Coordinates of C-alpha atoms in Angstrom, one line a residue:
X1196 CA -13.4 -2.0 15.9
X1197 CA -11.4 -3.4 18.8
X1198 CA -7.9 -2.1 18.7
X1199 CA -5.5 -3.0 21.5
X1200 CA -2.6 -0.6 22.2
X1201 CA 0.9 -2.1 21.7
X1202 CA 3.2 0.5 23.3
X1203 CA 5.1 -0.1 26.5
X1204 CA 5.1 2.2 29.5
X1205 CA 8.7 3.1 28.8
X1206 CA 7.8 4.1 25.2
X1207 CA 4.9 6.2 26.3
X1208 CA 7.1 7.9 29.0
X1209 CA 9.7 8.7 26.3
X1210 CA 7.0 10.2 24.1
X1211 CA 5.6 12.4 26.8
X1212 CA 9.0 13.4 28.3
X1213 CA 11.3 13.5 25.2
X1214 CA 8.8 14.1 22.4
X1215 CA 9.8 11.0 20.5
X1216 CA 10.8 7.4 20.7
X1217 CA 12.1 4.7 18.5
X1218 CA 10.6 1.2 17.8
X1219 CA 13.3 -1.0 16.3
X1220 CA 12.3 -3.6 13.7
X1221 CA 8.8 -2.1 13.4
X1222 CA 8.8 -3.0 9.7
X1223 CA 10.0 -6.4 8.5
X1224 CA 12.6 -6.9 5.8
X1225 CA 9.7 -8.0 3.5
X1226 CA 7.8 -4.8 4.3
X1227 CA 10.8 -2.7 3.4
X1228 CA 11.6 -4.7 0.2
X1229 CA 8.0 -4.4 -1.0
X1230 CA 7.8 -0.6 -0.5
X1231 CA 11.2 0.0 -2.1
X1232 CA 10.4 -2.1 -5.1
X1233 CA 7.0 -0.5 -5.5
X1234 CA 8.7 3.0 -5.4
X1235 CA 11.2 1.8 -8.0
X1236 CA 8.3 1.0 -10.3
X1237 CA 6.5 4.3 -9.6
X1238 CA 9.6 6.2 -10.5
X1239 CA 10.1 4.1 -13.6
X1240 CA 6.6 5.0 -14.8
X1241 CA 6.9 8.7 -13.9
X1242 CA 7.2 11.0 -16.9
X1243 CA 9.5 13.8 -15.6
X1244 CA 9.0 15.8 -18.7
X1245 CA 5.4 16.5 -17.6
X1246 CA 6.3 18.4 -14.4
X1247 CA 9.3 19.9 -12.7
X1248 CA 8.0 20.8 -9.2
X1249 CA 10.8 21.4 -6.7
X1250 CA 10.3 20.9 -3.0
X1251 CA 12.4 23.0 -0.5
X1252 CA 11.8 23.6 3.2
X1253 CA 14.1 26.7 2.9
X1254 CA 11.8 28.4 0.4
X1255 CA 8.5 26.7 1.1
X1256 CA 6.3 29.7 0.3
X1257 CA 7.9 30.0 -3.1
X1258 CA 7.9 26.3 -3.9
X1259 CA 4.2 25.7 -3.1
X1260 CA 2.1 25.7 -6.3
X1261 CA -1.1 24.1 -7.6
X1262 CA 0.8 20.9 -8.3
X1263 CA 1.7 20.8 -4.6
X1264 CA -1.8 21.7 -3.4
X1265 CA -3.4 19.0 -5.6
X1266 CA -0.9 16.3 -4.4
X1267 CA -3.0 15.8 -1.2
X1268 CA -5.2 13.3 -3.0
X1269 CA -2.6 12.1 -5.6
X1270 CA 0.8 10.5 -5.9
X1271 CA 3.0 13.4 -7.0
X1272 CA 6.7 13.7 -7.5
X1273 CA 8.9 16.6 -6.2
X1274 CA 12.5 17.2 -7.3
X1275 CA 15.5 18.2 -5.2
X1276 CA 16.6 21.8 -5.4
X1277 CA 20.0 20.8 -6.7
X1278 CA 18.6 18.3 -9.3
X1279 CA 18.8 20.8 -12.2
X1280 CA 21.8 22.4 -13.8
X1281 CA 22.0 26.0 -15.0
X1282 CA 20.5 24.9 -18.3
X1283 CA 17.4 23.6 -16.6
X1284 CA 18.2 20.0 -17.3
X1285 CA 18.5 17.2 -14.8
X1286 CA 22.1 16.6 -13.8
X1287 CA 21.5 12.9 -13.0
X1288 CA 18.9 10.2 -13.7
X1289 CA 15.4 11.0 -12.4
X1290 CA 15.7 8.2 -9.9
X1291 CA 18.5 10.2 -8.2
X1292 CA 16.8 13.6 -8.6
X1293 CA 13.5 13.2 -6.7
X1294 CA 13.2 14.7 -3.2
X1295 CA 10.0 13.0 -2.2
X1296 CA 6.8 11.4 -3.5
X1297 CA 3.5 12.4 -1.8
X1298 CA 1.0 12.9 -0.4
X1299 CA -1.6 10.1 -0.9
X1300 CA 0.5 7.0 -1.3
X1301 CA -1.2 5.6 1.8
X1302 CA -4.6 5.8 0.0
X1303 CA -3.9 5.2 -3.6
X1304 CA -1.2 2.6 -3.7
X1305 CA -2.0 -0.9 -2.4
X1306 CA 1.5 -1.6 -1.1
X1307 CA 1.8 1.6 0.9
X1308 CA -1.8 1.4 2.0
X1309 CA -1.2 -2.2 3.3
X1310 CA 1.5 -0.9 5.6
X1311 CA -0.2 2.4 6.5
X1312 CA -3.5 0.7 7.6
X1313 CA -1.9 -2.3 9.3
X1314 CA -3.0 -3.3 12.7
X1315 CA 0.4 -2.4 14.2
X1316 CA 0.0 1.2 13.1
X1317 CA -3.5 1.3 14.4
X1318 CA -2.4 -0.2 17.7
X1319 CA 0.2 2.4 18.2
X1320 CA -2.3 5.2 17.9
X1321 CA -4.7 3.4 20.2
X1322 CA -1.9 3.4 22.8
X1323 CA -1.5 7.2 22.3
X1324 CA -5.2 7.7 23.0
X1325 CA -6.5 8.5 19.5
X1326 CA -10.2 7.9 19.1
X1327 CA -10.8 8.3 15.3
X1328 CA -7.3 8.8 13.7
X1329 CA -6.8 9.6 10.0
X1330 CA -3.6 9.7 8.0
X1331 CA -3.6 13.2 6.6
X1332 CA -0.5 12.8 4.4
X1333 CA 2.2 10.3 3.5
X1334 CA 5.6 10.8 1.9
X1335 CA 8.3 8.6 0.5
X1336 CA 11.5 10.6 1.2
X1337 CA 14.7 9.8 -0.7
X1338 CA 17.5 12.1 0.8
X1339 CA 19.5 11.5 -2.4
X1340 CA 23.2 11.0 -2.2
X1341 CA 25.1 14.2 -2.6
X1342 CA 22.1 16.5 -3.1
X1343 CA 19.5 15.3 -0.5
X1344 CA 18.2 18.6 0.8
X1345 CA 18.3 20.0 4.3
X1346 CA 15.0 20.0 6.2
X1347 CA 15.0 23.1 8.5
X1348 CA 13.9 22.9 12.2
X1349 CA 10.2 22.7 12.3
X1350 CA 7.1 21.2 14.2
X1351 CA 4.6 19.1 12.3
X1352 CA 1.7 20.8 14.0
X1353 CA 2.7 24.0 12.2
X1354 CA 1.5 22.4 8.9
X1355 CA -1.2 20.0 10.0
X1356 CA -3.1 21.9 12.7
X1357 CA -6.1 20.8 14.6
X1358 CA -7.8 22.4 17.6
X1359 CA -6.6 21.1 20.0
X1360 CA -3.4 20.0 18.3
X1361 CA -3.2 16.2 17.6
X1362 CA -0.6 15.6 14.9
X1363 CA 1.8 12.7 15.4
X1364 CA 4.4 11.8 12.8
X1365 CA 5.7 8.3 12.0
X1366 CA 9.0 8.2 10.3
X1367 CA 10.0 4.7 9.0
X1368 CA 13.6 4.2 8.0
X1369 CA 13.8 2.1 4.8
X1370 CA 17.6 2.4 4.9
X1371 CA 20.0 2.9 7.8
X1372 CA 19.9 6.5 8.8
X1373 CA 23.1 8.0 10.2
X1374 CA 24.7 11.3 10.8
X1375 CA 26.6 10.9 7.6
X1376 CA 23.6 10.4 5.3
X1377 CA 21.2 12.8 6.9
X1378 CA 19.4 11.2 9.9
X1379 CA 16.8 13.1 11.9
X1380 CA 17.9 15.4 14.7
X1381 CA 15.6 16.6 17.5
X1382 CA 15.6 18.8 20.6
X1383 CA 14.4 16.4 23.4
X1384 CA 11.6 17.8 25.4
X1385 CA 11.0 20.8 23.1
X1386 CA 7.3 19.7 22.6
X1387 CA 6.6 20.9 26.1
X1388 CA 7.1 24.5 25.0
X1389 CA 4.1 24.3 22.6
X1390 CA 3.6 25.4 19.0
X1391 CA 5.9 28.1 17.8
X1392 CA 4.2 29.2 14.6
X1393 CA 1.7 28.0 11.9
X1394 CA 1.9 27.6 8.1
X1395 CA -1.3 29.2 6.8
X1396 CA -3.0 29.1 3.4
X1397 CA -4.9 32.2 2.4
X1398 CA -6.2 33.7 -0.8
X1399 CA -2.7 34.8 -1.8
X1400 CA -1.0 31.5 -1.1
X1401 CA 0.8 30.2 1.9
X1402 CA 2.8 31.9 4.6
X1403 CA 4.1 31.4 8.2
X1404 CA 2.3 33.6 10.7
X1405 CA 5.6 34.5 12.4
X1406 CA 9.3 34.2 11.8
X1407 CA 11.2 31.0 12.9
X1408 CA 13.0 31.3 16.2
X1409 CA 16.8 30.9 16.2
X1410 CA 17.8 27.5 17.5
X1411 CA 21.1 26.5 19.1
X1412 CA 22.4 23.5 17.2
X1413 CA 24.0 22.2 20.4
X1414 CA 20.5 21.4 21.7
X1415 CA 19.8 18.9 18.9
X1416 CA 20.6 15.2 19.3
X1417 CA 20.9 12.8 16.3
X1418 CA 18.4 10.0 15.9
X1419 CA 20.4 7.3 14.2
X1420 CA 18.4 4.2 13.4
X1421 CA 18.6 1.0 11.4
X1422 CA 16.4 0.2 8.5
X1423 CA 13.0 -1.0 9.7
X1424 CA 13.0 1.3 12.8
X1425 CA 10.1 3.6 13.4
X1426 CA 10.6 7.1 14.9
X1427 CA 7.3 8.3 16.6
X1428 CA 7.3 12.1 16.7
X1429 CA 5.2 14.4 18.8
X1430 CA 3.6 17.2 16.7
X1431 CA 5.2 20.0 18.7
X1432 CA 8.7 18.4 18.7
X1433 CA 11.4 20.6 17.1
X1434 CA 13.2 18.4 14.6
X1435 CA 15.3 18.7 11.4
X1436 CA 17.7 16.9 9.1
X1437 CA 20.8 18.1 7.3
X1438 CA 21.8 17.9 3.7
X1439 CA 23.0 14.5 2.6
X1440 CA 26.6 15.0 1.4
X1441 CA 27.4 11.3 1.4
X1442 CA 27.4 8.8 -1.4
X1443 CA 24.5 6.8 0.3
X1444 CA 20.8 7.6 0.1
X1445 CA 18.6 7.6 3.1
X1446 CA 15.1 6.4 2.1
X1447 CA 12.2 6.8 4.5
X1448 CA 8.4 6.5 4.5
X1449 CA 6.6 9.1 6.6
X1450 CA 3.0 9.3 7.8
X1451 CA 1.3 12.1 9.6
X1452 CA -1.8 11.3 11.6
X1453 CA -4.4 13.6 13.3
X1454 CA -7.4 12.7 15.4
X1455 CA -10.9 13.6 14.3
X1456 CA -12.9 13.0 17.4
X1457 CA -13.2 15.9 19.8
X1458 CA -11.1 18.2 17.7
X1459 CA -11.4 20.4 14.6
X1460 CA -9.3 20.6 11.5
X1461 CA -8.1 24.2 10.8
X1462 CA -9.7 25.5 7.6
X1463 CA -6.6 27.6 6.9
X1464 CA -4.2 24.6 6.8
X1465 CA -2.5 24.1 3.4
X1466 CA -4.3 20.7 3.0
X1467 CA -7.9 21.1 1.7
X1468 CA -9.3 17.7 0.8
X1469 CA -12.3 17.1 -1.4
X1470 CA -12.9 13.6 0.1
X1471 CA -12.9 12.8 3.8
X1472 CA -10.1 10.3 4.6
X1473 CA -10.9 6.8 5.8
X1474 CA -10.1 6.5 9.6
X1475 CA -7.6 3.9 10.8
X1476 CA -10.3 2.9 13.3
X1477 CA -13.2 4.3 15.3
X1478 CA -13.1 3.6 19.0
X1479 CA -15.8 5.9 20.4
X1480 CA -18.2 8.7 19.3
X1481 CA -17.8 9.3 15.5
X1482 CA -17.8 13.1 15.2
X1483 CA -18.1 14.6 11.7
X1484 CA -14.7 16.0 10.6
X1485 CA -14.8 18.4 7.7
X1486 CA -11.7 19.0 5.6

C-alpha cells in the first residue's frame, strides 16, 4: 500500500525536540459530530447494572480486574472514581458518570474505525517512519464536569512497551480543551530522558517495576486546543491532566499505535490479545508480530 507522509518539517522537528506537536483542524466538524453521536448511542445502550468497573490512574494496580483485561478486544465502560456515593449508587446519570470507554472502539465500531483507519492517520505514521503500525488500543475519554479524574504524570511506553520502544499516542479533542476543564500538560523535551518505568503484568496481577519519580509542576506546560485538534505524543513524553472541576466536559478520542516491523511486543505488557490486530498499512517487510 502506498502511503505518503503528510507531516511538515516543523511538525517533525517539534516531535523530536519537544516530544509532541498539535495539528489544528485534524478532524472535521462532521467527524466530531459522528463520533459524539455514536458515543451517545453506545452510552444509551449500556446497561450499567451489569458492571461497575472503576478506572483510576492513582490506584491503577487495584482498579485493574478481569473486566479491564478483557476490554482489549471489546467496547467496555469504566466509571469515574467519584461517580458513586457512600451507598454505592450513582450520584448522577450514567452519561455523566463514565470515565472512559475502551479499548477496541477502533476495531469494533464502524464510526470510530472509519476515523482510526483513515488515510490521514496512516499518512501521519508514514511521516514518523512506521513500517507496519497497529492501533493497540483506543479510548473515548469524557473528563466529566465536576468529577473528571486526574491522570497522573506518565509515559505511554510504560504501558505499551515494544523492544525497541515505538508507541506514539494520538489525542483528538472532541471539545475545546482548556486549563479550566482539564487539558493535557506535558514536560517539553522529557522524552529525551528515556523510559522511567514499566507497568508489568504477572501471575499476581499488574504492578510498576519501580516507583514514580517526583516531578516539579513548574516544568509542565498546558496544551490547550480547540475541538478537532490532534495532539501527537511521543511514547516517552511525560504528560498528565488535572481533575476537571469545571461545569464543562472535555471529551477526547485517543489512539495508541506501535510498530510491528523490526520490534517485539513485550509479553509482560498488560494487553494480551487473542487476535492479531489489522495493521494500518504495510510498507516493507512484514514481520510476524505475536501478541
